[in-house]
PDB file of C-alpha atoms in Angstrom:
ATOM      1  CA  UNK Q   8       7.566  -3.878  28.653  1.00  0.00           C
ATOM      2  CA  UNK Q   9       6.115  -6.574  26.412  1.00  0.00           C
ATOM      3  CA  UNK Q  10       6.400 -10.210  27.389  1.00  0.00           C
ATOM      4  CA  UNK Q  11       7.393 -12.710  24.709  1.00  0.00           C
ATOM      5  CA  UNK Q  12       3.853 -13.911  24.056  1.00  0.00           C
ATOM      6  CA  UNK Q  13       2.628 -10.351  23.490  1.00  0.00           C
ATOM      7  CA  UNK Q  14       5.591  -9.646  21.225  1.00  0.00           C
ATOM      8  CA  UNK Q  15       4.903 -12.840  19.255  1.00  0.00           C
ATOM      9  CA  UNK Q  16       1.297 -11.764  18.711  1.00  0.00           C
ATOM     10  CA  UNK Q  17       2.454  -8.370  17.438  1.00  0.00           C
ATOM     11  CA  UNK Q  18       4.937 -10.055  15.088  1.00  0.00           C
ATOM     12  CA  UNK Q  19       2.247 -12.348  13.710  1.00  0.00           C
ATOM     13  CA  UNK Q  20      -0.077  -9.399  13.079  1.00  0.00           C
ATOM     14  CA  UNK Q  21       2.609  -7.218  11.484  1.00  0.00           C
ATOM     15  CA  UNK Q  22       3.833  -9.887   9.061  1.00  0.00           C
ATOM     16  CA  UNK Q  23       0.286 -10.981   8.279  1.00  0.00           C
ATOM     17  CA  UNK Q  24      -0.520  -7.461   7.148  1.00  0.00           C
ATOM     18  CA  UNK Q  25       2.645  -7.171   5.059  1.00  0.00           C
ATOM     19  CA  UNK Q  26       2.449 -10.661   3.530  1.00  0.00           C
ATOM     20  CA  UNK Q  27      -1.256 -11.608   3.458  1.00  0.00           C
ATOM     21  CA  UNK Q  28      -0.804 -14.890   1.602  1.00  0.00           C
ATOM     22  CA  UNK Q  29       1.991 -16.364   3.708  1.00  0.00           C
ATOM     23  CA  UNK Q  30       2.504 -19.368   1.467  1.00  0.00           C
ATOM     24  CA  UNK Q  31       5.412 -21.670   0.749  1.00  0.00           C
ATOM     25  CA  UNK Q  32       7.539 -20.517  -2.178  1.00  0.00           C
ATOM     26  CA  UNK Q  33       8.188 -24.059  -3.423  1.00  0.00           C
ATOM     27  CA  UNK Q  34       6.005 -25.087  -6.356  1.00  0.00           C
ATOM     28  CA  UNK Q  35       4.169 -28.376  -5.828  1.00  0.00           C
ATOM     29  CA  UNK Q  36       0.839 -29.840  -6.882  1.00  0.00           C
ATOM     30  CA  UNK Q  37       0.508 -32.585  -4.268  1.00  0.00           C
ATOM     31  CA  UNK Q  38       1.998 -33.784  -0.949  1.00  0.00           C
ATOM     32  CA  UNK Q  39       4.580 -36.042  -2.606  1.00  0.00           C
ATOM     33  CA  UNK Q  40       5.881 -33.218  -4.776  1.00  0.00           C
ATOM     34  CA  UNK Q  41       6.092 -30.857  -1.798  1.00  0.00           C
ATOM     35  CA  UNK Q  42       8.004 -33.439   0.234  1.00  0.00           C
ATOM     36  CA  UNK Q  43      10.516 -33.993  -2.553  1.00  0.00           C
ATOM     37  CA  UNK Q  44      10.863 -30.274  -3.335  1.00  0.00           C
ATOM     38  CA  UNK Q  45      11.517 -29.556   0.331  1.00  0.00           C
ATOM     39  CA  UNK Q  46      14.251 -32.187   0.441  1.00  0.00           C
ATOM     40  CA  UNK Q  47      15.831 -30.605  -2.636  1.00  0.00           C
ATOM     41  CA  UNK Q  48      15.707 -27.149  -1.035  1.00  0.00           C
ATOM     42  CA  UNK Q  49      18.249 -28.021   1.662  1.00  0.00           C
ATOM     43  CA  UNK Q  50      21.240 -25.711   1.154  1.00  0.00           C
ATOM     44  CA  UNK Q  51      19.705 -24.593  -2.131  1.00  0.00           C
ATOM     45  CA  UNK Q  52      17.439 -21.702  -3.091  1.00  0.00           C
ATOM     46  CA  UNK Q  53      13.744 -22.278  -3.638  1.00  0.00           C
ATOM     47  CA  UNK Q  54      14.097 -20.531  -6.992  1.00  0.00           C
ATOM     48  CA  UNK Q  55      16.627 -23.114  -8.150  1.00  0.00           C
ATOM     49  CA  UNK Q  56      14.443 -25.984  -6.907  1.00  0.00           C
ATOM     50  CA  UNK Q  57      11.482 -24.568  -8.826  1.00  0.00           C
ATOM     51  CA  UNK Q  58      13.600 -24.620 -11.976  1.00  0.00           C
ATOM     52  CA  UNK Q  59      14.474 -28.296 -11.503  1.00  0.00           C
ATOM     53  CA  UNK Q  60      11.231 -29.855 -10.292  1.00  0.00           C
ATOM     54  CA  UNK Q  61       9.126 -29.422 -13.461  1.00  0.00           C
ATOM     55  CA  UNK Q  62      11.468 -31.795 -15.308  1.00  0.00           C
ATOM     56  CA  UNK Q  63      11.663 -34.146 -12.328  1.00  0.00           C
ATOM     57  CA  UNK Q  64       7.897 -34.303 -11.795  1.00  0.00           C
ATOM     58  CA  UNK Q  65       7.195 -34.745 -15.488  1.00  0.00           C
ATOM     59  CA  UNK Q  66       9.439 -37.793 -15.535  1.00  0.00           C
ATOM     60  CA  UNK Q  67       8.316 -39.288 -12.208  1.00  0.00           C
ATOM     61  CA  UNK Q  68       4.636 -38.777 -11.425  1.00  0.00           C
ATOM     62  CA  UNK Q  69       3.909 -41.227  -8.590  1.00  0.00           C
ATOM     63  CA  UNK Q  70       5.583 -42.584  -5.472  1.00  0.00           C
ATOM     64  CA  UNK Q  71       6.033 -45.846  -7.356  1.00  0.00           C
ATOM     65  CA  UNK Q  72       7.805 -44.041 -10.199  1.00  0.00           C
ATOM     66  CA  UNK Q  73      10.318 -42.563  -7.780  1.00  0.00           C
ATOM     67  CA  UNK Q  74      10.749 -45.839  -5.880  1.00  0.00           C
ATOM     68  CA  UNK Q  75      11.675 -47.601  -9.127  1.00  0.00           C
ATOM     69  CA  UNK Q  76      13.853 -44.785 -10.497  1.00  0.00           C
ATOM     70  CA  UNK Q  77      17.504 -45.292 -11.338  1.00  0.00           C
ATOM     71  CA  UNK Q  78      19.715 -43.352  -8.963  1.00  0.00           C
ATOM     72  CA  UNK Q  79      21.903 -41.911 -11.704  1.00  0.00           C
ATOM     73  CA  UNK Q  80      18.876 -40.651 -13.646  1.00  0.00           C
ATOM     74  CA  UNK Q  81      17.544 -38.729 -10.634  1.00  0.00           C
ATOM     75  CA  UNK Q  82      21.044 -37.418  -9.893  1.00  0.00           C
ATOM     76  CA  UNK Q  83      21.344 -36.042 -13.406  1.00  0.00           C
ATOM     77  CA  UNK Q  84      18.045 -34.140 -13.202  1.00  0.00           C
ATOM     78  CA  UNK Q  85      18.673 -32.613  -9.758  1.00  0.00           C
ATOM     79  CA  UNK Q  86      22.417 -32.037 -10.216  1.00  0.00           C
ATOM     80  CA  UNK Q  87      22.186 -28.231 -10.029  1.00  0.00           C
ATOM     81  CA  UNK Q  88      20.493 -28.333  -6.597  1.00  0.00           C
ATOM     82  CA  UNK Q  89      23.744 -29.324  -4.892  1.00  0.00           C
ATOM     83  CA  UNK Q  90      24.435 -32.403  -2.765  1.00  0.00           C
ATOM     84  CA  UNK Q  91      22.642 -34.219  -5.574  1.00  0.00           C
ATOM     85  CA  UNK Q  92      23.920 -37.694  -4.727  1.00  0.00           C
ATOM     86  CA  UNK Q  93      22.598 -37.648  -1.169  1.00  0.00           C
ATOM     87  CA  UNK Q  94      19.347 -35.985  -2.219  1.00  0.00           C
ATOM     88  CA  UNK Q  95      18.698 -38.485  -5.026  1.00  0.00           C
ATOM     89  CA  UNK Q  96      19.374 -41.400  -2.682  1.00  0.00           C
ATOM     90  CA  UNK Q  97      17.022 -39.926  -0.055  1.00  0.00           C
ATOM     91  CA  UNK Q  98      14.233 -39.246  -2.562  1.00  0.00           C
ATOM     92  CA  UNK Q  99      14.242 -42.830  -3.821  1.00  0.00           C
ATOM     93  CA  UNK Q 100      14.630 -44.179  -0.288  1.00  0.00           C
ATOM     94  CA  UNK Q 101      11.783 -42.129   1.177  1.00  0.00           C
ATOM     95  CA  UNK Q 102       9.447 -43.249  -1.594  1.00  0.00           C
ATOM     96  CA  UNK Q 103      10.320 -46.894  -1.056  1.00  0.00           C
ATOM     97  CA  UNK Q 104       9.715 -46.533   2.677  1.00  0.00           C
ATOM     98  CA  UNK Q 105       6.389 -44.781   2.111  1.00  0.00           C
ATOM     99  CA  UNK Q 106       5.308 -47.738  -0.016  1.00  0.00           C
ATOM    100  CA  UNK Q 107       6.529 -50.349   2.462  1.00  0.00           C
ATOM    101  CA  UNK Q 108       5.447 -48.641   5.692  1.00  0.00           C
ATOM    102  CA  UNK Q 109       2.732 -46.088   4.901  1.00  0.00           C
ATOM    103  CA  UNK Q 110       0.704 -47.455   2.019  1.00  0.00           C
ATOM    104  CA  UNK Q 111       2.375 -45.155  -0.482  1.00  0.00           C
ATOM    105  CA  UNK Q 112       1.047 -42.044   1.295  1.00  0.00           C
ATOM    106  CA  UNK Q 113       2.946 -39.089   2.700  1.00  0.00           C
ATOM    107  CA  UNK Q 114       2.658 -39.453   6.519  1.00  0.00           C
ATOM    108  CA  UNK Q 115       0.652 -36.888   8.462  1.00  0.00           C
ATOM    109  CA  UNK Q 116       2.736 -36.635  11.643  1.00  0.00           C
ATOM    110  CA  UNK Q 117       6.231 -35.601  12.673  1.00  0.00           C
ATOM    111  CA  UNK Q 118       7.369 -38.986  13.995  1.00  0.00           C
ATOM    112  CA  UNK Q 119       6.444 -40.927  10.861  1.00  0.00           C
ATOM    113  CA  UNK Q 120       7.782 -38.242   8.541  1.00  0.00           C
ATOM    114  CA  UNK Q 121      11.156 -38.097  10.301  1.00  0.00           C
ATOM    115  CA  UNK Q 122      11.467 -41.870   9.926  1.00  0.00           C
ATOM    116  CA  UNK Q 123      11.843 -41.289   6.172  1.00  0.00           C
ATOM    117  CA  UNK Q 124      15.386 -40.985   4.744  1.00  0.00           C
ATOM    118  CA  UNK Q 125      16.553 -37.386   4.597  1.00  0.00           C
ATOM    119  CA  UNK Q 126      13.538 -35.931   6.390  1.00  0.00           C
ATOM    120  CA  UNK Q 127      14.282 -33.822   9.459  1.00  0.00           C
ATOM    121  CA  UNK Q 128      11.951 -31.838  11.685  1.00  0.00           C
ATOM    122  CA  UNK Q 129      12.051 -28.752   9.452  1.00  0.00           C
ATOM    123  CA  UNK Q 130      10.750 -30.702   6.465  1.00  0.00           C
ATOM    124  CA  UNK Q 131       8.321 -32.681   8.606  1.00  0.00           C
ATOM    125  CA  UNK Q 132       6.831 -29.502  10.087  1.00  0.00           C
ATOM    126  CA  UNK Q 133       6.397 -28.010   6.626  1.00  0.00           C
ATOM    127  CA  UNK Q 134       4.467 -31.062   5.433  1.00  0.00           C
ATOM    128  CA  UNK Q 135       2.367 -31.309   8.595  1.00  0.00           C
ATOM    129  CA  UNK Q 136       1.464 -27.621   8.383  1.00  0.00           C
ATOM    130  CA  UNK Q 137       1.017 -27.077   4.652  1.00  0.00           C
ATOM    131  CA  UNK Q 138      -0.480 -30.426   3.688  1.00  0.00           C
ATOM    132  CA  UNK Q 139      -2.417 -31.472   6.754  1.00  0.00           C
ATOM    133  CA  UNK Q 140      -3.229 -28.095   8.304  1.00  0.00           C
ATOM    134  CA  UNK Q 141      -1.815 -28.938  11.722  1.00  0.00           C
ATOM    135  CA  UNK Q 142       0.065 -26.463  13.941  1.00  0.00           C
ATOM    136  CA  UNK Q 143       3.696 -26.400  12.822  1.00  0.00           C
ATOM    137  CA  UNK Q 144       6.889 -24.428  13.331  1.00  0.00           C
ATOM    138  CA  UNK Q 145       9.359 -24.644  10.457  1.00  0.00           C
ATOM    139  CA  UNK Q 146      12.659 -23.637  12.054  1.00  0.00           C
ATOM    140  CA  UNK Q 147      14.661 -22.588   9.021  1.00  0.00           C
ATOM    141  CA  UNK Q 148      17.511 -20.057   9.001  1.00  0.00           C
ATOM    142  CA  UNK Q 149      15.193 -17.064   8.492  1.00  0.00           C
ATOM    143  CA  UNK Q 150      12.922 -17.990  11.398  1.00  0.00           C
ATOM    144  CA  UNK Q 151      15.890 -18.645  13.674  1.00  0.00           C
ATOM    145  CA  UNK Q 152      17.544 -15.321  12.836  1.00  0.00           C
ATOM    146  CA  UNK Q 153      14.378 -13.231  13.087  1.00  0.00           C
ATOM    147  CA  UNK Q 154      13.230 -14.871  16.323  1.00  0.00           C
ATOM    148  CA  UNK Q 155      16.564 -14.055  17.913  1.00  0.00           C
ATOM    149  CA  UNK Q 156      16.616 -10.462  16.667  1.00  0.00           C
ATOM    150  CA  UNK Q 157      13.073  -9.842  17.871  1.00  0.00           C
ATOM    151  CA  UNK Q 158      13.912 -11.242  21.291  1.00  0.00           C
ATOM    152  CA  UNK Q 159      11.546 -14.205  21.081  1.00  0.00           C
ATOM    153  CA  UNK Q 160      14.426 -16.642  21.472  1.00  0.00           C
ATOM    154  CA  UNK Q 161      18.101 -16.693  22.389  1.00  0.00           C
ATOM    155  CA  UNK Q 162      19.378 -19.817  20.679  1.00  0.00           C
ATOM    156  CA  UNK Q 163      20.287 -20.995  17.199  1.00  0.00           C
ATOM    157  CA  UNK Q 164      19.313 -24.586  17.909  1.00  0.00           C
ATOM    158  CA  UNK Q 165      16.409 -25.430  15.543  1.00  0.00           C
ATOM    159  CA  UNK Q 166      14.689 -27.839  17.941  1.00  0.00           C
ATOM    160  CA  UNK Q 167      14.854 -25.376  20.832  1.00  0.00           C
ATOM    161  CA  UNK Q 168      13.531 -22.592  18.591  1.00  0.00           C
ATOM    162  CA  UNK Q 169      10.671 -24.824  17.453  1.00  0.00           C
ATOM    163  CA  UNK Q 170       9.680 -25.749  21.010  1.00  0.00           C
ATOM    164  CA  UNK Q 171       9.963 -22.184  22.306  1.00  0.00           C
ATOM    165  CA  UNK Q 172       7.859 -20.748  19.492  1.00  0.00           C
ATOM    166  CA  UNK Q 173       5.222 -23.446  19.928  1.00  0.00           C
ATOM    167  CA  UNK Q 174       4.723 -21.988  23.409  1.00  0.00           C
ATOM    168  CA  UNK Q 175       4.535 -18.401  22.145  1.00  0.00           C
ATOM    169  CA  UNK Q 176       2.637 -18.532  18.856  1.00  0.00           C
ATOM    170  CA  UNK Q 177      -1.070 -19.011  18.276  1.00  0.00           C
ATOM    171  CA  UNK Q 178      -1.186 -22.588  16.866  1.00  0.00           C
ATOM    172  CA  UNK Q 179      -3.563 -21.440  14.128  1.00  0.00           C
ATOM    173  CA  UNK Q 180      -1.020 -18.839  12.966  1.00  0.00           C
ATOM    174  CA  UNK Q 181       2.303 -20.587  13.534  1.00  0.00           C
ATOM    175  CA  UNK Q 182       2.746 -22.254  10.139  1.00  0.00           C
ATOM    176  CA  UNK Q 183       1.925 -19.155   8.094  1.00  0.00           C
ATOM    177  CA  UNK Q 184       4.089 -17.036  10.411  1.00  0.00           C
ATOM    178  CA  UNK Q 185       7.073 -19.201   9.497  1.00  0.00           C
ATOM    179  CA  UNK Q 186       6.424 -18.719   5.769  1.00  0.00           C
ATOM    180  CA  UNK Q 187       6.112 -14.976   6.307  1.00  0.00           C
ATOM    181  CA  UNK Q 188       9.417 -14.906   8.170  1.00  0.00           C
ATOM    182  CA  UNK Q 189      11.067 -16.430   5.101  1.00  0.00           C
ATOM    183  CA  UNK Q 190       9.617 -13.680   2.910  1.00  0.00           C
ATOM    184  CA  UNK Q 191      10.597 -11.011   5.437  1.00  0.00           C
ATOM    185  CA  UNK Q 192      14.091 -12.452   5.769  1.00  0.00           C
ATOM    186  CA  UNK Q 193      14.606 -12.258   2.034  1.00  0.00           C
ATOM    187  CA  UNK Q 194      13.478  -8.703   1.426  1.00  0.00           C
ATOM    188  CA  UNK Q 195      13.936  -6.815   4.712  1.00  0.00           C
ATOM    189  CA  UNK Q 196      15.599  -8.675   7.579  1.00  0.00           C
ATOM    190  CA  UNK Q 197      18.473  -9.828   5.389  1.00  0.00           C
ATOM    191  CA  UNK Q 198      21.252 -11.743   7.084  1.00  0.00           C
ATOM    192  CA  UNK Q 199      24.138  -9.425   7.945  1.00  0.00           C
ATOM    193  CA  UNK Q 200      22.489  -6.340   6.474  1.00  0.00           C
ATOM    194  CA  UNK Q 201      18.959  -5.934   7.852  1.00  0.00           C
ATOM    195  CA  UNK Q 202      16.948  -2.952   6.613  1.00  0.00           C
ATOM    196  CA  UNK Q 203      15.789  -2.058  10.094  1.00  0.00           C
ATOM    197  CA  UNK Q 204      14.324   1.330   9.218  1.00  0.00           C
ATOM    198  CA  UNK Q 205      11.979  -0.356   6.727  1.00  0.00           C
ATOM    199  CA  UNK Q 206      10.927  -3.118   9.099  1.00  0.00           C
ATOM    200  CA  UNK Q 207       7.287  -3.421  10.131  1.00  0.00           C
ATOM    201  CA  UNK Q 208       8.414  -4.925  13.458  1.00  0.00           C
ATOM    202  CA  UNK Q 209      10.978  -2.325  14.519  1.00  0.00           C
ATOM    203  CA  UNK Q 210       8.661  -0.883  17.182  1.00  0.00           C
ATOM    204  CA  UNK Q 211       9.010  -4.040  19.263  1.00  0.00           C
ATOM    205  CA  UNK Q 212      12.270  -5.574  17.967  1.00  0.00           C
ATOM    206  CA  UNK Q 213      14.967  -6.075  20.600  1.00  0.00           C
ATOM    207  CA  UNK Q 214      17.746  -5.751  18.029  1.00  0.00           C
ATOM    208  CA  UNK Q 215      16.398  -2.439  16.710  1.00  0.00           C
ATOM    209  CA  UNK Q 216      15.929  -1.093  20.237  1.00  0.00           C
ATOM    210  CA  UNK Q 217      19.485  -2.078  21.110  1.00  0.00           C
ATOM    211  CA  UNK Q 218      20.948  -0.524  17.970  1.00  0.00           C
ATOM    212  CA  UNK Q 219      19.077   2.752  18.612  1.00  0.00           C
ATOM    213  CA  UNK Q 220      20.276   2.967  22.215  1.00  0.00           C
ATOM    214  CA  UNK Q 221      23.906   2.538  21.088  1.00  0.00           C
ATOM    215  CA  UNK Q 222      23.533   5.450  18.715  1.00  0.00           C
TER     216      UNK Q 222
END
């Protein structure tokens, strides 16, 4: 019987083999762009965000550009991402706060990042991990679902998932593991219709074991 830490290590290894790159699917050339793209991705597909951001980043190139932008202009560009009014307001607000409080730089820690308008722990962890190379756990819907199915966690609360996985995952692997869970959740462990027989983790997945025993 595997303990959770052993199971986590097996999951890391299995997904690392299947998805060697383990990178974020949002297109961005610098920390500011990644921060803004991540805010846009809330309740929106990464594919849609990647269609919108080229126009946005061509128009606004610096934190100062965004801080001085007209709200309605940003709203018009990002309209198709959904919740565009709140997202536009947050993007301008976060850039103004970065200028006033952080010298125009994207902060490098969770506390400072979450002080920015519209930035929660999921976004903050993504920035800390991808930009600054620090251990991070991005508790998005894919990670939450897969962690529960595997038996690594038994909660849907993002903060609890983050804290539990920080205890189980190798810090050097945690950020990439989260990206790989997104990829796995899109093509194999699909919400409501997982392709369990094709899964590289079925040998140690609690959900698969349970489904087999019922049969």
